[in-house]
Short mmCIF file of C-alpha atoms and ligand atoms in Angstrom, two decimals:
data_model
loop_
_atom_site.label_atom_id
_atom_site.label_comp_id
_atom_site.label_asym_id
_atom_site.label_seq_id
_atom_site.Cartn_x
_atom_site.Cartn_y
_atom_site.Cartn_z
CA MET A 1 19.84 4.17 -19.08
CA TYR A 2 17.55 1.52 -17.70
CA ASP A 3 14.18 1.19 -18.41
CA PHE A 4 13.02 0.02 -14.88
CA HIS A 5 9.47 -0.63 -15.65
CA LEU A 6 9.86 -3.51 -17.78
CA LEU A 7 9.27 -5.87 -14.47
CA HIS A 8 9.33 -4.57 -11.01
CA THR A 9 8.17 -6.20 -7.48
CA GLU A 10 7.21 -4.72 -3.85
CA GLY A 11 7.13 -6.63 -1.16
CA LEU A 12 6.57 -9.48 -2.99
CA SER A 13 6.93 -12.33 -0.48
CA ARG A 14 5.43 -16.11 0.22
CA TYR A 15 5.21 -17.91 3.04
CA TYR A 16 4.65 -21.69 3.86
CA PRO A 17 4.04 -23.19 7.20
CA GLY A 18 7.19 -22.29 9.01
CA VAL A 19 9.14 -20.82 6.25
CA ARG A 20 9.46 -17.32 4.54
CA ALA A 21 10.78 -18.55 1.44
CA LEU A 22 10.47 -15.02 0.24
CA ASP A 23 9.80 -12.27 2.66
CA ALA A 24 8.85 -8.89 1.15
CA VAL A 25 11.45 -8.17 -2.02
CA ASP A 26 11.68 -5.55 -4.11
CA PHE A 27 12.86 -6.43 -7.56
CA ASP A 28 12.98 -4.78 -10.87
CA LEU A 29 14.58 -5.63 -14.23
CA ALA A 30 15.07 -3.37 -17.39
CA ALA A 31 14.79 -3.94 -20.78
CA GLY A 32 17.96 -5.16 -22.38
CA GLU A 33 19.42 -6.28 -19.05
CA VAL A 34 20.81 -9.57 -17.45
CA HIS A 35 19.76 -9.80 -13.83
CA VAL A 36 21.10 -12.26 -11.77
CA LEU A 37 19.70 -13.83 -8.73
CA PHE A 38 22.26 -14.70 -6.28
CA GLY A 39 21.84 -16.65 -3.00
CA GLU A 40 23.04 -20.05 -0.96
CA ASN A 41 20.55 -23.09 -1.22
CA GLY A 42 17.13 -22.42 -0.20
CA ALA A 43 17.65 -18.50 -0.36
CA GLY A 44 14.50 -17.81 -2.03
CA LYS A 45 15.62 -17.45 -5.81
CA SER A 46 13.39 -20.17 -7.22
CA THR A 47 10.17 -18.97 -5.31
CA LEU A 48 10.94 -15.56 -6.86
CA ILE A 49 10.68 -16.53 -10.37
CA SER A 50 7.73 -19.01 -9.95
CA LEU A 51 5.91 -15.79 -8.48
CA LEU A 52 7.30 -13.97 -11.83
CA ALA A 53 6.11 -16.47 -13.91
CA GLY A 54 2.69 -17.04 -12.59
CA ALA A 55 3.51 -20.60 -11.15
CA ASN A 56 2.99 -20.20 -7.84
CA ASN A 57 0.55 -17.27 -6.06
CA PRO A 58 2.41 -14.53 -3.56
CA SER A 59 1.12 -14.56 0.17
CA ALA A 60 1.86 -10.74 -0.21
CA GLY A 61 3.12 -8.32 -2.48
CA SER A 62 2.89 -7.20 -5.94
CA ILE A 63 4.16 -7.44 -9.39
CA TYR A 64 4.35 -4.93 -12.17
CA VAL A 65 4.27 -5.09 -16.01
CA ARG A 66 5.52 -1.81 -17.44
CA GLY A 67 3.92 -0.19 -14.20
CA ILE A 68 1.15 -1.91 -14.18
CA ALA A 69 -0.08 -4.46 -11.55
CA LYS A 70 -0.41 -7.72 -12.55
CA HIS A 71 -1.78 -11.24 -10.86
CA PHE A 72 -0.98 -14.14 -12.45
CA ALA A 73 -3.32 -17.12 -12.00
CA ASN A 74 -1.47 -19.27 -14.10
CA VAL A 75 2.04 -19.30 -16.28
CA HIS A 76 -0.48 -19.28 -19.06
CA GLU A 77 -1.48 -15.87 -18.07
CA ALA A 78 2.36 -14.81 -17.38
CA ARG A 79 3.03 -16.20 -21.12
CA THR A 80 0.11 -13.61 -22.01
CA ALA A 81 2.29 -10.47 -20.59
CA GLY A 82 5.58 -11.87 -22.00
CA ILE A 83 7.12 -13.33 -19.47
CA SER A 84 8.32 -16.80 -20.17
CA ALA A 85 10.25 -19.20 -17.52
CA VAL A 86 12.57 -21.93 -17.83
CA PHE A 87 12.36 -24.07 -14.18
CA GLN A 88 15.06 -25.69 -12.48
CA GLU A 89 13.01 -28.80 -12.65
CA PHE A 90 11.73 -29.83 -16.40
CA SER A 91 8.33 -29.66 -18.05
CA LEU A 92 8.55 -31.53 -20.83
CA ILE A 93 6.78 -34.95 -21.61
CA PRO A 94 9.16 -37.66 -21.98
CA THR A 95 7.08 -39.55 -24.06
CA LEU A 96 6.44 -37.54 -27.06
CA THR A 97 9.09 -36.00 -29.57
CA VAL A 98 11.03 -32.88 -29.10
CA ALA A 99 8.99 -31.47 -31.94
CA GLN A 100 5.66 -32.78 -30.32
CA ASN A 101 6.67 -30.56 -26.80
CA LEU A 102 8.17 -27.72 -29.12
CA CYS A 103 5.08 -26.79 -30.83
CA LEU A 104 2.50 -28.29 -27.83
CA GLY A 105 -0.90 -26.54 -28.29
CA GLU A 106 0.24 -24.58 -31.61
CA GLU A 107 0.07 -27.75 -33.95
CA PRO A 108 0.69 -26.41 -37.24
CA LEU A 109 -2.65 -27.64 -39.49
CA HIS A 110 -2.53 -28.45 -43.39
CA ASN A 111 -5.71 -28.56 -44.63
CA GLY A 112 -7.46 -29.32 -41.32
CA MET A 113 -5.22 -32.08 -40.51
CA LEU A 114 -1.56 -32.14 -38.25
CA ASP A 115 1.16 -31.09 -40.59
CA LYS A 116 3.73 -33.34 -39.33
CA GLN A 117 6.36 -32.64 -41.64
CA GLY A 118 5.64 -28.82 -40.90
CA LEU A 119 5.92 -29.51 -37.21
CA LEU A 120 9.11 -31.20 -37.39
CA LYS A 121 10.85 -28.61 -39.69
CA ARG A 122 9.57 -25.83 -37.72
CA ALA A 123 11.18 -27.60 -34.30
CA GLN A 124 14.36 -28.17 -35.87
CA ASN A 125 14.70 -24.73 -37.40
CA SER A 126 14.03 -23.31 -33.94
CA LEU A 127 17.00 -25.40 -32.31
CA ASP A 128 19.26 -25.05 -34.99
CA GLU A 129 18.66 -21.27 -34.80
CA LEU A 130 19.55 -21.69 -31.28
CA GLY A 131 22.89 -23.81 -32.27
CA PHE A 132 21.53 -26.68 -29.91
CA GLU A 133 22.33 -29.65 -31.13
CA VAL A 134 19.21 -31.66 -31.18
CA ASN A 135 17.38 -34.21 -33.09
CA ALA A 136 13.70 -32.85 -33.37
CA SER A 137 12.40 -36.17 -34.26
CA ALA A 138 13.89 -37.79 -30.95
CA LEU A 139 11.42 -38.66 -28.23
CA VAL A 140 12.45 -36.44 -25.29
CA ALA A 141 13.13 -39.63 -22.99
CA THR A 142 16.01 -40.72 -25.15
CA LEU A 143 17.61 -37.43 -24.81
CA SER A 144 20.56 -36.45 -22.10
CA ARG A 145 19.66 -33.91 -19.29
CA ALA A 146 21.93 -31.58 -20.96
CA GLN A 147 19.91 -32.02 -24.16
CA GLN A 148 16.60 -31.60 -22.33
CA GLN A 149 17.89 -28.58 -21.03
CA MET A 150 18.28 -27.13 -24.72
CA VAL A 151 14.79 -28.12 -25.29
CA GLU A 152 13.69 -26.43 -22.21
CA ILE A 153 15.05 -23.32 -23.39
CA ALA A 154 14.24 -23.26 -26.85
CA LYS A 155 10.48 -23.91 -25.46
CA GLY A 156 10.75 -21.14 -23.25
CA LEU A 157 11.32 -19.08 -26.21
CA ARG A 158 8.37 -19.46 -28.59
CA GLY A 159 6.24 -16.70 -29.33
CA GLN A 160 6.56 -13.18 -28.19
CA VAL A 161 9.19 -12.85 -25.07
CA SER A 162 9.86 -9.79 -23.35
CA VAL A 163 11.13 -11.32 -20.23
CA LEU A 164 13.19 -14.41 -19.59
CA ILE A 165 13.59 -16.31 -16.85
CA LEU A 166 16.01 -19.00 -16.67
CA ASP A 167 16.79 -21.25 -13.35
CA GLU A 168 20.63 -22.40 -13.38
CA PRO A 169 20.28 -23.34 -17.15
CA THR A 170 23.95 -24.42 -17.41
CA ALA A 171 24.14 -26.74 -14.51
CA SER A 172 24.02 -29.60 -16.80
CA LEU A 173 25.51 -27.80 -20.14
CA THR A 174 29.03 -28.15 -21.08
CA GLU A 175 31.19 -25.13 -22.09
CA LEU A 176 30.27 -25.76 -25.63
CA GLU A 177 26.62 -25.43 -25.11
CA THR A 178 27.10 -22.80 -22.37
CA THR A 179 29.04 -20.53 -25.19
CA HIS A 180 25.74 -21.12 -27.73
CA LEU A 181 23.86 -19.96 -24.83
CA PHE A 182 25.47 -16.79 -23.83
CA ALA A 183 25.85 -15.79 -27.52
CA LEU A 184 22.03 -16.44 -27.56
CA ILE A 185 21.48 -14.31 -24.58
CA GLY A 186 23.26 -11.35 -26.12
CA ARG A 187 21.41 -11.55 -29.39
CA LEU A 188 18.14 -11.39 -27.01
CA LYS A 189 19.45 -8.18 -24.95
CA GLU A 190 19.76 -6.54 -28.47
CA GLN A 191 16.28 -7.22 -28.94
CA GLY A 192 15.75 -5.69 -25.81
CA VAL A 193 14.62 -8.93 -23.84
CA GLY A 194 15.21 -8.50 -20.26
CA ILE A 195 16.82 -11.71 -18.85
CA VAL A 196 16.51 -13.26 -14.90
CA TYR A 197 19.07 -15.46 -14.68
CA ILE A 198 19.83 -17.74 -11.56
CA SER A 199 23.55 -19.18 -11.16
CA HIS A 200 25.87 -20.52 -8.56
CA ARG A 201 28.56 -20.42 -11.04
CA MET A 202 30.49 -17.18 -10.07
CA GLN A 203 32.60 -17.24 -13.35
CA GLU A 204 29.63 -17.24 -15.40
CA ILE A 205 27.83 -14.29 -13.39
CA PHE A 206 30.61 -11.83 -14.26
CA GLN A 207 30.55 -12.92 -17.76
CA ILE A 208 27.25 -12.14 -18.24
CA ALA A 209 25.26 -10.17 -15.52
CA ASP A 210 24.46 -6.24 -15.67
CA ARG A 211 23.08 -6.23 -12.11
CA VAL A 212 23.04 -8.97 -9.50
CA THR A 213 20.40 -9.28 -6.76
CA VAL A 214 21.88 -11.06 -3.81
CA LEU A 215 19.01 -13.13 -1.55
CA ARG A 216 19.67 -14.74 1.67
CA ASP A 217 16.60 -16.25 3.57
CA GLY A 218 13.98 -14.99 1.55
CA ARG A 219 15.29 -11.49 2.08
CA LYS A 220 17.03 -9.12 -0.14
CA VAL A 221 20.29 -8.21 0.98
CA CYS A 222 21.05 -5.93 -1.93
CA THR A 223 21.12 -5.26 -5.66
CA VAL A 224 24.67 -4.58 -7.14
CA LYS A 225 25.91 -3.34 -10.47
CA ALA A 226 28.25 -6.55 -11.89
CA ALA A 227 30.88 -3.99 -12.78
CA GLU A 228 30.97 -2.75 -9.30
CA THR A 229 31.54 -5.72 -7.59
CA THR A 230 33.75 -8.90 -6.91
CA HIS A 231 33.62 -12.37 -6.21
CA ASP A 232 34.60 -12.05 -2.74
CA GLN A 233 32.12 -9.47 -1.98
CA LEU A 234 29.51 -11.53 -3.50
CA ILE A 235 30.23 -14.61 -1.40
CA THR A 236 30.37 -12.49 1.77
CA LEU A 237 26.70 -10.63 0.51
CA MET A 238 25.38 -14.40 0.05
CA SER A 239 26.36 -16.12 3.07
CA GLY A 240 27.33 -13.49 5.59
CA ARG A 241 31.02 -15.01 5.77
CA SER A 242 33.80 -15.16 3.33
CA ILE A 243 35.24 -18.19 1.87
CA GLU A 244 39.12 -18.36 1.53
CA LYS A 245 39.39 -21.32 -0.21
CA ILE A 246 36.98 -23.54 -2.44
CA TYR A 247 39.10 -26.46 -3.26
CA PRO A 248 41.16 -28.30 -0.87
CA HIS A 249 44.47 -29.76 -1.35
CA ILE A 250 43.84 -33.65 -1.51
CA GLU A 251 46.64 -35.82 -0.52
CA SER A 252 47.50 -38.60 -3.11
CA ARG A 253 48.67 -42.17 -1.34
CA PRO A 254 47.35 -44.61 -4.42
CA GLY A 255 46.90 -48.02 -2.91
CA GLU A 256 45.16 -51.30 -4.30
CA VAL A 257 43.16 -51.08 -7.26
CA VAL A 258 39.49 -50.97 -6.18
CA LEU A 259 37.87 -51.01 -9.93
CA GLU A 260 39.14 -51.96 -12.87
CA ILE A 261 37.16 -51.53 -16.54
CA GLN A 262 38.72 -53.44 -19.34
CA ASN A 263 37.39 -52.75 -22.75
CA LEU A 264 34.12 -52.32 -21.55
CA SER A 265 31.36 -51.66 -24.42
CA THR A 266 28.19 -50.90 -23.45
CA ARG A 267 24.57 -50.90 -24.79
CA SER A 268 24.56 -46.93 -24.18
CA GLY A 269 27.12 -46.25 -26.48
CA VAL A 270 30.32 -46.95 -24.67
CA ARG A 271 33.26 -48.39 -26.82
CA ASN A 272 36.29 -50.39 -25.83
CA ALA A 273 36.92 -48.09 -22.74
CA SER A 274 39.48 -48.98 -19.96
CA ILE A 275 39.79 -47.30 -16.83
CA THR A 276 41.18 -48.31 -13.07
CA ALA A 277 40.41 -46.38 -9.72
CA ARG A 278 42.78 -47.29 -7.02
CA ARG A 279 42.51 -46.63 -3.30
CA GLY A 280 43.88 -43.24 -1.90
CA GLU A 281 43.03 -41.31 -5.21
CA VAL A 282 40.34 -39.27 -6.99
CA VAL A 283 40.32 -40.21 -10.66
CA GLY A 284 38.42 -37.29 -12.84
CA LEU A 285 36.24 -38.54 -15.82
CA ALA A 286 35.42 -35.45 -18.01
CA GLY A 287 34.63 -34.59 -21.57
CA LEU A 288 31.58 -33.45 -23.44
CA VAL A 289 28.20 -34.15 -22.26
CA GLY A 290 26.92 -37.33 -24.10
CA CYS A 291 30.65 -38.64 -24.39
CA GLY A 292 30.03 -41.61 -22.16
CA LYS A 293 31.73 -40.89 -19.16
CA SER A 294 28.46 -41.30 -17.29
CA GLU A 295 27.53 -44.32 -19.33
CA LEU A 296 30.98 -46.15 -18.21
CA LEU A 297 30.33 -46.07 -14.17
CA ARG A 298 26.59 -46.78 -14.77
CA ALA A 299 27.15 -49.69 -16.40
CA ALA A 300 29.98 -50.86 -14.41
CA TYR A 301 27.74 -50.45 -11.45
CA GLY A 302 24.83 -52.28 -12.49
CA LEU A 303 22.83 -49.74 -14.20
CA ASP A 304 23.23 -51.05 -17.70
CA LYS A 305 24.09 -53.74 -19.47
CA VAL A 306 28.07 -54.62 -20.45
CA THR A 307 28.10 -56.19 -23.83
CA HIS A 308 31.69 -56.72 -24.07
CA GLY A 309 34.55 -56.25 -21.80
CA LYS A 310 35.54 -56.89 -17.97
CA VAL A 311 34.73 -55.05 -14.81
CA SER A 312 36.42 -56.05 -11.76
CA LEU A 313 35.69 -54.63 -8.19
CA LYS A 314 38.06 -55.61 -5.51
CA GLY A 315 39.77 -57.96 -7.60
CA ARG A 316 36.54 -60.00 -8.58
CA ASP A 317 34.88 -60.53 -11.36
CA HIS A 318 31.85 -57.55 -11.35
CA THR A 319 30.88 -57.59 -14.88
CA ASN A 320 26.75 -57.10 -15.44
CA ALA A 321 26.64 -57.47 -11.48
CA SER A 322 23.32 -55.91 -9.79
CA THR A 323 23.21 -52.40 -8.14
CA ALA A 324 22.27 -54.06 -4.70
CA GLN A 325 26.25 -56.26 -5.37
CA SER A 326 27.69 -53.27 -5.83
CA LEU A 327 26.54 -51.44 -2.88
CA LYS A 328 26.93 -54.74 -0.82
CA LEU A 329 30.80 -55.08 -1.88
CA GLY A 330 30.95 -51.22 -1.23
CA TYR A 331 30.43 -49.59 -4.63
CA PHE A 332 28.67 -46.16 -4.24
CA TYR A 333 27.16 -44.07 -7.06
CA LEU A 334 25.60 -40.99 -7.01
CA PRO A 335 23.44 -40.02 -10.18
CA PRO A 336 23.27 -36.98 -11.80
CA ASP A 337 19.50 -36.80 -12.04
CA ARG A 338 18.37 -36.51 -8.40
CA LYS A 339 14.56 -36.41 -9.04
CA HIS A 340 14.17 -39.29 -10.96
CA GLU A 341 16.93 -41.56 -9.49
CA GLY A 342 18.30 -41.08 -6.74
CA LEU A 343 15.48 -39.62 -4.34
CA VAL A 344 12.39 -40.67 -2.84
CA LEU A 345 10.75 -37.23 -2.98
CA GLY A 346 7.62 -37.92 -0.14
CA PHE A 347 10.12 -39.12 1.95
CA ARG A 348 11.89 -37.09 4.43
CA SER A 349 15.71 -36.23 3.91
CA THR A 350 16.56 -38.38 6.89
CA SER A 351 15.10 -41.53 5.85
CA ASN A 352 16.43 -40.56 2.51
CA ILE A 353 19.78 -40.59 3.68
CA THR A 354 19.68 -43.77 5.75
CA LEU A 355 18.13 -45.70 2.89
CA HIS A 356 21.00 -47.73 1.92
CA ALA A 357 22.07 -48.56 5.56
CA LEU A 358 18.62 -49.76 6.40
CA GLU A 359 18.94 -51.97 3.52
CA GLY A 360 22.37 -53.14 4.45
CA SER A 361 20.81 -54.00 7.82
CA LEU A 362 17.88 -55.74 6.73
CA LYS A 363 19.47 -57.84 4.07
CA GLY A 364 22.97 -57.98 6.06
CA TRP A 365 22.26 -59.08 9.69
CA GLY A 366 18.77 -59.26 9.63
CA GLY A 367 19.02 -57.35 13.19
CA TRP A 368 17.24 -54.02 14.06
CA LEU A 369 18.37 -50.66 14.06
CA ARG A 370 16.82 -48.23 16.31
CA LYS A 371 15.17 -44.97 15.20
CA LYS A 372 17.31 -42.77 17.09
CA ASP A 373 20.11 -44.76 15.62
CA LEU A 374 19.33 -43.69 12.28
CA LYS A 375 17.96 -40.34 13.24
CA ASP A 376 21.86 -39.44 14.27
CA MET A 377 23.24 -41.33 11.29
CA ALA A 378 21.11 -38.95 9.07
CA ILE A 379 21.57 -35.81 11.11
CA ARG A 380 25.84 -36.94 11.21
CA ALA A 381 25.81 -36.96 7.45
CA GLY A 382 23.52 -34.07 6.94
CA ASP A 383 26.11 -32.18 8.83
CA GLN A 384 28.78 -33.05 7.02
CA VAL A 385 26.77 -31.92 3.77
CA GLU A 386 25.73 -28.72 5.62
CA LEU A 387 22.01 -29.91 5.72
CA THR A 388 20.31 -28.09 8.37
CA SER A 389 18.20 -29.75 11.01
CA ARG A 390 14.99 -27.94 9.57
CA ASN A 391 15.57 -29.44 6.25
CA LEU A 392 16.44 -32.73 7.40
CA GLY A 393 12.90 -33.05 8.74
CA LYS A 394 11.22 -32.06 5.40
CA ALA A 395 9.84 -34.09 2.59
CA VAL A 396 13.06 -33.71 0.09
CA GLY A 397 10.26 -32.55 -2.45
CA LEU A 398 9.94 -29.44 -0.66
CA LEU A 399 13.73 -28.74 -0.50
CA SER A 400 15.13 -26.53 -2.53
CA GLY A 401 17.09 -27.64 -5.70
CA GLY A 402 20.80 -27.34 -4.26
CA ASN A 403 19.44 -28.93 -0.67
CA GLN A 404 18.05 -32.20 -2.45
CA GLN A 405 21.33 -32.48 -4.19
CA LYS A 406 22.77 -32.45 -0.69
CA ALA A 407 20.43 -35.08 0.63
CA LEU A 408 21.61 -37.27 -2.38
CA PHE A 409 25.21 -36.89 -1.41
CA ALA A 410 24.77 -37.73 2.64
CA LYS A 411 23.27 -40.77 1.34
CA GLY A 412 26.99 -42.10 0.63
CA LEU A 413 27.99 -41.09 3.54
CA THR A 414 26.04 -43.39 6.31
CA SER A 415 28.51 -46.20 5.98
CA ASN A 416 32.35 -46.75 4.93
CA MET A 417 32.73 -47.68 1.04
CA ALA A 418 35.56 -48.60 -1.23
CA LEU A 419 34.69 -46.71 -4.19
CA TYR A 420 32.75 -43.45 -4.43
CA VAL A 421 31.71 -42.73 -8.11
CA PHE A 422 30.34 -39.13 -8.00
CA ASP A 423 28.19 -37.86 -11.03
CA GLU A 424 28.11 -34.24 -11.45
CA PRO A 425 28.15 -33.91 -7.53
CA THR A 426 27.95 -30.00 -7.07
CA VAL A 427 25.04 -29.34 -9.80
CA GLY A 428 23.05 -26.43 -8.19
CA VAL A 429 24.96 -26.34 -5.22
CA ASP A 430 25.78 -23.20 -3.69
CA VAL A 431 29.51 -22.40 -3.44
CA GLY A 432 29.95 -22.29 0.52
CA THR A 433 28.51 -26.17 0.25
CA ARG A 434 30.39 -26.87 -2.42
CA SER A 435 33.20 -26.17 -0.46
CA ALA A 436 31.90 -28.47 2.08
CA LEU A 437 31.23 -30.91 -0.51
CA TYR A 438 35.00 -30.78 -1.51
CA GLU A 439 35.99 -31.43 2.17
CA VAL A 440 34.21 -34.38 2.11
CA ILE A 441 35.72 -35.76 -0.63
CA LYS A 442 39.04 -35.29 0.73
CA GLN A 443 38.06 -37.27 3.66
CA LEU A 444 36.86 -39.89 1.82
CA CYS A 445 40.22 -40.24 -0.07
CA GLU A 446 42.68 -39.48 2.45
CA GLY A 447 40.87 -41.94 4.73
CA GLY A 448 41.41 -44.81 1.77
CA ALA A 449 38.43 -45.00 -0.51
CA ALA A 450 38.78 -44.37 -4.07
CA VAL A 451 36.75 -41.69 -5.85
CA VAL A 452 36.03 -41.15 -9.23
CA LEU A 453 34.56 -37.73 -10.00
CA ILE A 454 32.28 -37.74 -13.13
CA SER A 455 32.22 -33.57 -14.00
CA SER A 456 31.41 -31.76 -16.81
CA ASP A 457 32.71 -28.79 -14.54
CA LEU A 458 36.27 -28.28 -15.69
CA PRO A 459 37.95 -26.26 -12.75
CA GLU A 460 36.14 -29.34 -10.54
CA VAL A 461 38.56 -31.64 -12.50
CA LEU A 462 41.39 -29.75 -12.59
CA HIS A 463 41.56 -29.00 -8.50
CA LEU A 464 40.48 -32.18 -7.16
CA ALA A 465 41.55 -34.91 -9.47
CA HIS A 466 44.82 -36.56 -9.15
CA ARG A 467 44.42 -38.47 -12.53
CA ALA A 468 42.15 -37.83 -15.21
CA TYR A 469 40.35 -39.58 -18.49
CA VAL A 470 38.76 -37.62 -20.82
CA MET A 471 36.19 -39.41 -23.37
CA CYS A 472 34.65 -38.39 -26.63
CA SER A 473 32.38 -40.61 -28.64
CA GLY A 474 32.27 -43.29 -26.06
CA GLU A 475 35.89 -43.86 -26.37
CA VAL A 476 38.54 -43.21 -23.62
CA MET A 477 40.83 -40.56 -25.30
CA GLY A 478 43.36 -40.35 -22.77
CA GLU A 479 44.78 -40.17 -19.28
CA LEU A 480 46.62 -37.18 -17.65
CA GLN A 481 48.27 -37.32 -14.32
CA GLY A 482 49.30 -34.49 -11.83
CA ASN A 483 50.67 -31.49 -13.43
CA GLU A 484 49.72 -32.78 -16.72
CA ILE A 485 46.01 -32.02 -15.84
CA THR A 486 45.85 -28.59 -17.28
CA GLU A 487 42.43 -27.13 -19.04
CA SER A 488 44.33 -27.05 -22.14
CA GLY A 489 45.30 -30.79 -21.96
CA LEU A 490 41.90 -31.91 -21.07
CA LEU A 491 40.16 -29.95 -23.56
CA SER A 492 42.37 -30.95 -26.27
CA LEU A 493 40.78 -34.47 -25.54
CA PHE A 494 37.66 -33.62 -26.02
CA PHE A 495 37.11 -32.94 -29.43
CA GLY A 496 38.68 -36.73 -30.03
CA THR A 497 42.01 -36.86 -31.46
CA LYS A 498 43.14 -39.71 -29.75
CA GLU A 499 46.68 -39.99 -28.55
CA GLY A 500 48.90 -42.25 -30.80
CA LYS A 501 46.19 -42.68 -32.94
CA SER A 502 45.08 -40.67 -36.28
N1 ATP B 1 5.84 -26.24 -1.05
C1 ATP B 1 6.74 -25.77 -0.26
N2 ATP B 1 6.38 -25.88 0.95
C2 ATP B 1 7.42 -25.55 1.83
N3 ATP B 1 8.53 -25.10 1.77
C3 ATP B 1 8.53 -24.68 0.82
C4 ATP B 1 8.02 -25.07 -0.43
N4 ATP B 1 8.44 -25.15 -1.66
C5 ATP B 1 9.74 -24.11 -1.33
N5 ATP B 1 10.08 -24.25 -0.34
C6 ATP B 1 11.06 -23.56 0.67
O1 ATP B 1 11.29 -22.21 0.48
C7 ATP B 1 12.68 -22.11 0.93
C8 ATP B 1 13.39 -21.52 -0.40
O2 ATP B 1 13.39 -22.33 -1.85
P1 ATP B 1 13.87 -21.88 -2.95
O3 ATP B 1 13.51 -23.20 -3.95
O4 ATP B 1 12.95 -20.65 -3.18
O5 ATP B 1 15.21 -21.82 -2.95
P2 ATP B 1 16.51 -21.48 -4.20
O6 ATP B 1 16.98 -20.11 -3.79
O7 ATP B 1 16.14 -21.71 -5.56
O8 ATP B 1 17.43 -22.60 -3.84
P3 ATP B 1 18.28 -23.56 -4.85
O9 ATP B 1 19.55 -22.41 -5.19
O10 ATP B 1 18.81 -24.52 -3.55
O11 ATP B 1 17.81 -23.87 -5.92
C9 ATP B 1 13.68 -23.08 1.06
O12 ATP B 1 13.52 -23.17 2.61
C10 ATP B 1 12.35 -24.39 0.63
O13 ATP B 1 12.34 -25.52 1.35
MG1 MG B 2 16.32 -23.17 -6.85
#
């Protein structure tokens, strides 16, 4: 039997001007259970956990820990009560090492002096125990997003934890790291830790959830036992509609080569990599985190230095071109890290979406774009990615995680590009929107653009790519076409046995 008193809330609410982000929610968590929060982008999941973890104050309602009402003034107070959260937005200090971040505020001393070796050892041990491959002496700024996620989890587990909250922890992890995380969650459950887990990935919900609470527009729709519900039922509860097919069929009509990368090496670790992308096809790029799939296209776009090899765009030399030149020639790149690269958080969504178009018009013809035209342009692009008008008017920084991702995606839809490179485009996006984004990819491809889909989400590559490359340790391990693109076909190349090589 569950002990329903580890944590519960009554009428918990958080209001913002014009938004009921969380509206009178009763929620409870038992010891040793994984309780998943499920809902569309903007449904209130992150808001709920920010209240549970003391990062935000309720407008109404109460939180009880083991039956006793609590008011957390800050995250520290929640932690003292045993509640620890790993948020969607990271909290690490990039200029410090992993070890320093992990021991912040609890640095070990030796004879009154900071014990640097002890610090490093302790941090490395805690990472190793979790099965995370991260070097404790590395600067956080040099880590990939996945590695930063692992450090965040390790940090969340410091000290006595009876409630662990994870907000989309696997959004930037690959299969292997996810397996480690799930094993860890299994161990924590055995120790009686209650886990609140947010995810948009149906498959993993059924893998680890004991119960699922569905939120919609800030309200609780219901709480169900995972064993007693289905995939389709959850989606209907979440969105109030059923979604027949997530992945559309995309017609393949390969035309001229838009992007050709030959024997490329980069400062960021890519080695001798060659790929091509043609008009009218979706090219998948798969591989483990850190395999170089992202770095390859970033260097081709102009975000990193090419040290060897050649990039051609539409038949012309494009090696070490600037990002401005790339955009001008019709090369759109959607970065995976929306917060630091893609979006101006203080600007409205509309202004963010039309940013590229605006640059083009000012630099291109020196002409004027009417404010209304820009607004219409943003609304059209917003529509395609299912961003509501209410969200379009908000500063992007105030949008929920998934809605920020939609705004970023919409940026590429304001003008016709020859090449779209989407780097982890559906991270944090709900299932309904995911199918809308895939529909956009279909239209772009069938409209004659080349699409490169860089993704850690295998099903995405399996279902959408006409051709796929797999990378490992900076090298392209192989290329698969059509029916060859299967899970085992892709995975067999993930760990680096190159075809025709020993
Ligand atoms: N500081 C704020 N000011 C105004 N509105 C806010 C603020 N913080 C959150 N919201 C709004 O509250 C609603 C709920 O957001 P929340 O981040 O909880 O959604 P979510 O369920 O976590 O979504 P996602 O799956 O996209 O992460 C959204 O409409 C969001 O725009
Ligand atoms: Mg969220």
